[in-house]
Short mmCIF file of C-alpha atoms in Angstrom, two decimals:
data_model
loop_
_atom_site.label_atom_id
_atom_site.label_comp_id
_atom_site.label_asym_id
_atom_site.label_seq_id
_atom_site.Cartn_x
_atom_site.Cartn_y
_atom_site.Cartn_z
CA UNK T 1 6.46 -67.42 17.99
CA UNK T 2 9.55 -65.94 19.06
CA UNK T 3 10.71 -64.65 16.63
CA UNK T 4 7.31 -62.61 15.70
CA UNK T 5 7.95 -60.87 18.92
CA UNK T 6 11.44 -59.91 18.27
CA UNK T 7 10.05 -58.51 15.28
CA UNK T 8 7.83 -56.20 17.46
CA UNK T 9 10.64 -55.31 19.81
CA UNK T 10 13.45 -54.24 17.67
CA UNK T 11 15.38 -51.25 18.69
CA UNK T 12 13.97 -48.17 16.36
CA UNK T 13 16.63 -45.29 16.07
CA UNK T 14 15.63 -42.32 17.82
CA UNK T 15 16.14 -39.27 15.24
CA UNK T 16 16.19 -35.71 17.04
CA UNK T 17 13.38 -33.75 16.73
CA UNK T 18 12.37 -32.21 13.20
CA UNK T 19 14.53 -34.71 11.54
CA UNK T 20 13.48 -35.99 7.82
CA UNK T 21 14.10 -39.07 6.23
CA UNK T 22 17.18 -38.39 3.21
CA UNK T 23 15.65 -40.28 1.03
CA UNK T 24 12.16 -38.07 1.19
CA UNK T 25 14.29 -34.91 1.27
CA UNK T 26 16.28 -36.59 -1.86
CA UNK T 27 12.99 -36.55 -3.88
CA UNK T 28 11.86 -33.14 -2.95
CA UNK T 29 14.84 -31.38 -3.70
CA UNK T 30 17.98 -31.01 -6.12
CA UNK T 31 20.09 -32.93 -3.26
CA UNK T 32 21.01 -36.46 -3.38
CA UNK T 33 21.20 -38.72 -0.54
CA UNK T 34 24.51 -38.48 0.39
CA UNK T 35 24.57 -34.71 -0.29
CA UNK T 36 21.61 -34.85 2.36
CA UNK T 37 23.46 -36.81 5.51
CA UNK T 38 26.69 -34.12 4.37
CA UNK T 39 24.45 -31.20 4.96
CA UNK T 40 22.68 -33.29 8.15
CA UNK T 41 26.36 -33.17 9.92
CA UNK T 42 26.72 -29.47 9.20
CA UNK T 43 22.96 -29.31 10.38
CA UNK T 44 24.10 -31.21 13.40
CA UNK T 45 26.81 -28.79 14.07
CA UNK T 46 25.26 -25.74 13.78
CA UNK T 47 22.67 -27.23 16.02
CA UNK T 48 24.85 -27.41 18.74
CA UNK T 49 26.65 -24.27 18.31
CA UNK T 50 24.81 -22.25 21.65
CA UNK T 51 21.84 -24.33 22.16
CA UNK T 52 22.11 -28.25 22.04
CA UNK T 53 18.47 -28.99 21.28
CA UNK T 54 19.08 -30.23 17.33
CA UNK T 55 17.21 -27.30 15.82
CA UNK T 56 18.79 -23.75 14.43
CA UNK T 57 18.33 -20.98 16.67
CA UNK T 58 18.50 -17.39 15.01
CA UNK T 59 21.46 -16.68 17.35
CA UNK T 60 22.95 -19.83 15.86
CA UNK T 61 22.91 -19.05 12.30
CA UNK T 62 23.81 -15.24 13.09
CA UNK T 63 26.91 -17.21 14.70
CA UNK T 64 27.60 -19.37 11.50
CA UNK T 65 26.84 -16.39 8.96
CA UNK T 66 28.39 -13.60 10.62
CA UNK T 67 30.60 -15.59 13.86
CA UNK T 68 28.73 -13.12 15.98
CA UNK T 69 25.23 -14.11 17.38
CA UNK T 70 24.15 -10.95 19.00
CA UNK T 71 24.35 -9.24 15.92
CA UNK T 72 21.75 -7.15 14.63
CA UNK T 73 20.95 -7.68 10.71
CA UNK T 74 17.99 -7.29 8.97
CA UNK T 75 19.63 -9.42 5.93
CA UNK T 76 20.15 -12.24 8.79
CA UNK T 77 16.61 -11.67 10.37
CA UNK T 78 15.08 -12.11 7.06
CA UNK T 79 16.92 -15.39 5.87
CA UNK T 80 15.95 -16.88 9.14
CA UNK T 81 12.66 -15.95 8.53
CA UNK T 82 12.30 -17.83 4.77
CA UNK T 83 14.12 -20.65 6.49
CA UNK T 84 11.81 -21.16 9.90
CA UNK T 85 8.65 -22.06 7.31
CA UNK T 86 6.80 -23.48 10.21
CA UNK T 87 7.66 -19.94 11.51
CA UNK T 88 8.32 -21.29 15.60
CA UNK T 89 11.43 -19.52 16.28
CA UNK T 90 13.53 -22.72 15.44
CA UNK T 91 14.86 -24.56 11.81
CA UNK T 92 14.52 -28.01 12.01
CA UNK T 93 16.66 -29.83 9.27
CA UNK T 94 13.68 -30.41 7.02
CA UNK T 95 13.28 -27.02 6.88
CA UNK T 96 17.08 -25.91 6.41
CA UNK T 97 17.58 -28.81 3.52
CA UNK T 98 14.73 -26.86 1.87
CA UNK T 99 15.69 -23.55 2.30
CA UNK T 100 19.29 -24.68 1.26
CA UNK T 101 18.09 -26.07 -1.43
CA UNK T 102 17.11 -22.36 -3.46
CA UNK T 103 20.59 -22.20 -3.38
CA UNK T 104 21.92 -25.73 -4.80
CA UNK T 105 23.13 -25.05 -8.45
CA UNK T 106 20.38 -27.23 -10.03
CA UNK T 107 17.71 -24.95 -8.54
CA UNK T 108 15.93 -23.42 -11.81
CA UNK T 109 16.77 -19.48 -11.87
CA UNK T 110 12.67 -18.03 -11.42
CA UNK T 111 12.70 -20.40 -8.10
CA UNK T 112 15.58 -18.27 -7.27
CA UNK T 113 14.01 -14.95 -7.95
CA UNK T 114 11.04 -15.76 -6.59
CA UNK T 115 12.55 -16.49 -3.33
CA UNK T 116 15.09 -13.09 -3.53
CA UNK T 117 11.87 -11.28 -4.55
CA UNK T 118 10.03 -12.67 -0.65
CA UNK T 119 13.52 -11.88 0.80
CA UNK T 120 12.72 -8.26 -0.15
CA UNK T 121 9.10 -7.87 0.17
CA UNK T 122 9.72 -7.49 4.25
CA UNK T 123 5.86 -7.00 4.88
CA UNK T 124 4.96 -10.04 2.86
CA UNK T 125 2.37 -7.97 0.50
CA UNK T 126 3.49 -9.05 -2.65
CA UNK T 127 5.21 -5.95 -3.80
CA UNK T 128 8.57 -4.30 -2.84
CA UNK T 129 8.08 -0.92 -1.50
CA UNK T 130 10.90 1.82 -1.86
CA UNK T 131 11.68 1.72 2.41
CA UNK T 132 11.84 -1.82 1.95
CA UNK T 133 14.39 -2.06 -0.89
CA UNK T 134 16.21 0.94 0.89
CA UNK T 135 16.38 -1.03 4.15
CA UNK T 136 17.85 -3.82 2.23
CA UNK T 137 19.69 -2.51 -0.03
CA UNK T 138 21.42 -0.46 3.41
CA UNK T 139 21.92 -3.75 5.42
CA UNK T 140 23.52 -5.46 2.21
CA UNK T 141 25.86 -2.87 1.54
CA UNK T 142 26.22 -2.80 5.47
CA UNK T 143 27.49 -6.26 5.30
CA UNK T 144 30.63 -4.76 3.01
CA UNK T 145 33.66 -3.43 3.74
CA UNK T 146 32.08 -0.20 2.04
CA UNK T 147 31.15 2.68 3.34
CA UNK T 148 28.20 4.10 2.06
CA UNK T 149 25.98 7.43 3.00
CA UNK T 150 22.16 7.53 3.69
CA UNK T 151 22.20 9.71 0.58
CA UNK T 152 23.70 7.75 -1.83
CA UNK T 153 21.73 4.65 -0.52
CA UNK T 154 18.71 6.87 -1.34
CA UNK T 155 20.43 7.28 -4.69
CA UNK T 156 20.38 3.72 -5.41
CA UNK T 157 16.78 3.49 -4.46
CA UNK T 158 15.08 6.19 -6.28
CA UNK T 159 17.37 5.01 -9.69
CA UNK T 160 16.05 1.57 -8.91
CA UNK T 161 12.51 2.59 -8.63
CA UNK T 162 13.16 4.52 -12.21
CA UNK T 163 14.08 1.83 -14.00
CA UNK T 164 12.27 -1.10 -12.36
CA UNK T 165 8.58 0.19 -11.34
CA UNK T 166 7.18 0.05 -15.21
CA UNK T 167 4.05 0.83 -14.35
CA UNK T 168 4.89 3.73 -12.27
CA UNK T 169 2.74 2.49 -9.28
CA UNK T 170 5.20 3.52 -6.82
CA UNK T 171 6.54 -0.76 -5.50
CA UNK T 172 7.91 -3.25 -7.68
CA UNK T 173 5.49 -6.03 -8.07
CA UNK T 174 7.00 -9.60 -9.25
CA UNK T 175 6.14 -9.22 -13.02
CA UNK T 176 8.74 -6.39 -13.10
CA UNK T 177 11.20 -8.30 -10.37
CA UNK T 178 11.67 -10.92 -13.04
CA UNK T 179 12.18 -8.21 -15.75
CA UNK T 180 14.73 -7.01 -13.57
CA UNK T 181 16.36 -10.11 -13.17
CA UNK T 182 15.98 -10.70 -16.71
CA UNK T 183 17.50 -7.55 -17.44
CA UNK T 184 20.41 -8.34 -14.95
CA UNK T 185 20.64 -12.01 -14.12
CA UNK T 186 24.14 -11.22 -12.47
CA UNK T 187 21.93 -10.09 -9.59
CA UNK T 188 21.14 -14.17 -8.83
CA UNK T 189 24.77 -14.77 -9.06
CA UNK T 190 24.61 -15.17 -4.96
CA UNK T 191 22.03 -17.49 -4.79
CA UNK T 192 24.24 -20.41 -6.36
CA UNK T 193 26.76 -21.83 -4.36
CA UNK T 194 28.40 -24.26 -5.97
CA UNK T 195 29.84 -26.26 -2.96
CA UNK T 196 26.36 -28.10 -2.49
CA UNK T 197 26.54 -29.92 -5.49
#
């Protein structure tokens, strides 16, 4: 009889909040196991950085992306965004193992576009409108050492527009985003990072 109620009162391990088993992370993504607890003690890290809660704050990945976590970025906002899927201000690790994992080099390229295509669409319609693409094509660019005028930015837009909106419907729907990024897959060539595998 004793030994049935040790049974009951074994110590359980107490996981932080919005922690994930590996192994279920394992089957739902391109990550093993082991690359899981690797990118749990980054997680764990990064979790720490300003606020030691064990969830990403934005301020916290501004921090880690850009060491600077009063920055303003709309390239930042929006990656926290697609990351936070339960969208409550916070990433847990579930989350950032499957956000991380659109960039893991296993990740099949039109999983990749699809999720550059949301990172654009900033009003979540299903299309990319020209003051979208031109606000992220500016805070791109503003993320380079390059310095680039409202003009030319414009430029880049209305050539875009040209050669991408087929239809000529004024926004780039996702049928001609993946005719883009047929036409120029070296636009993906960010979303691999080869350090995860």
């Amino acid at each position: 009889m004793l030994a049935f109620v040790k049974c009951f009162s074994l110590k359980r391990t107490k996981h932080p909040r919005g922690y994930e088993d590996p192994h279920v992370l394992a089957s739902e993504t391109p990550f093993t196991v082991n690359e899981i607890e690797a990118l749990h003690n980054l997680f764990k890290k990064l979790s720490t950085s300003i606020i030691d809660d064990g969830l990403i704050h934005k301020e916290e990945l501004l921090l880690a992306l850009f060491r600077n976590s009063s920055m303003q970025n709309l390239f930042a906002d929006r990656v926290f965004y697609m990351f936070d899927r339960k969208r409550n201000g916070v990433i847990e690790f579930g989350e950032f193992v499957r956000s991380l994992s659109i960039f893991h080099p296993y990740t099949p390229e039109h999983e990749k576009s699809a999720f550059m295509f949301k990172l654009f669409d900033l009003h979540g319609t299903g299309f990319i409108q020209p003051h979208e693409l031109k606000k992220m094509v500016g805070a791109l660019l503003g993320e380079t050492d390059l310095e680039i005028s409202e003009e030319s930015i414009e430029a880049i837009v209305e050539q875009t527009m040209l050669e991408v909106d087929t239809n000529k419907d004024g926004k780039i729907d996702e049928e001609e985003w993946k005719e883009l990024i047929a036409k120029n897959p070296s636009i993906l060539k960010n979303m691999t990072l080869p350090y995860l595998k």
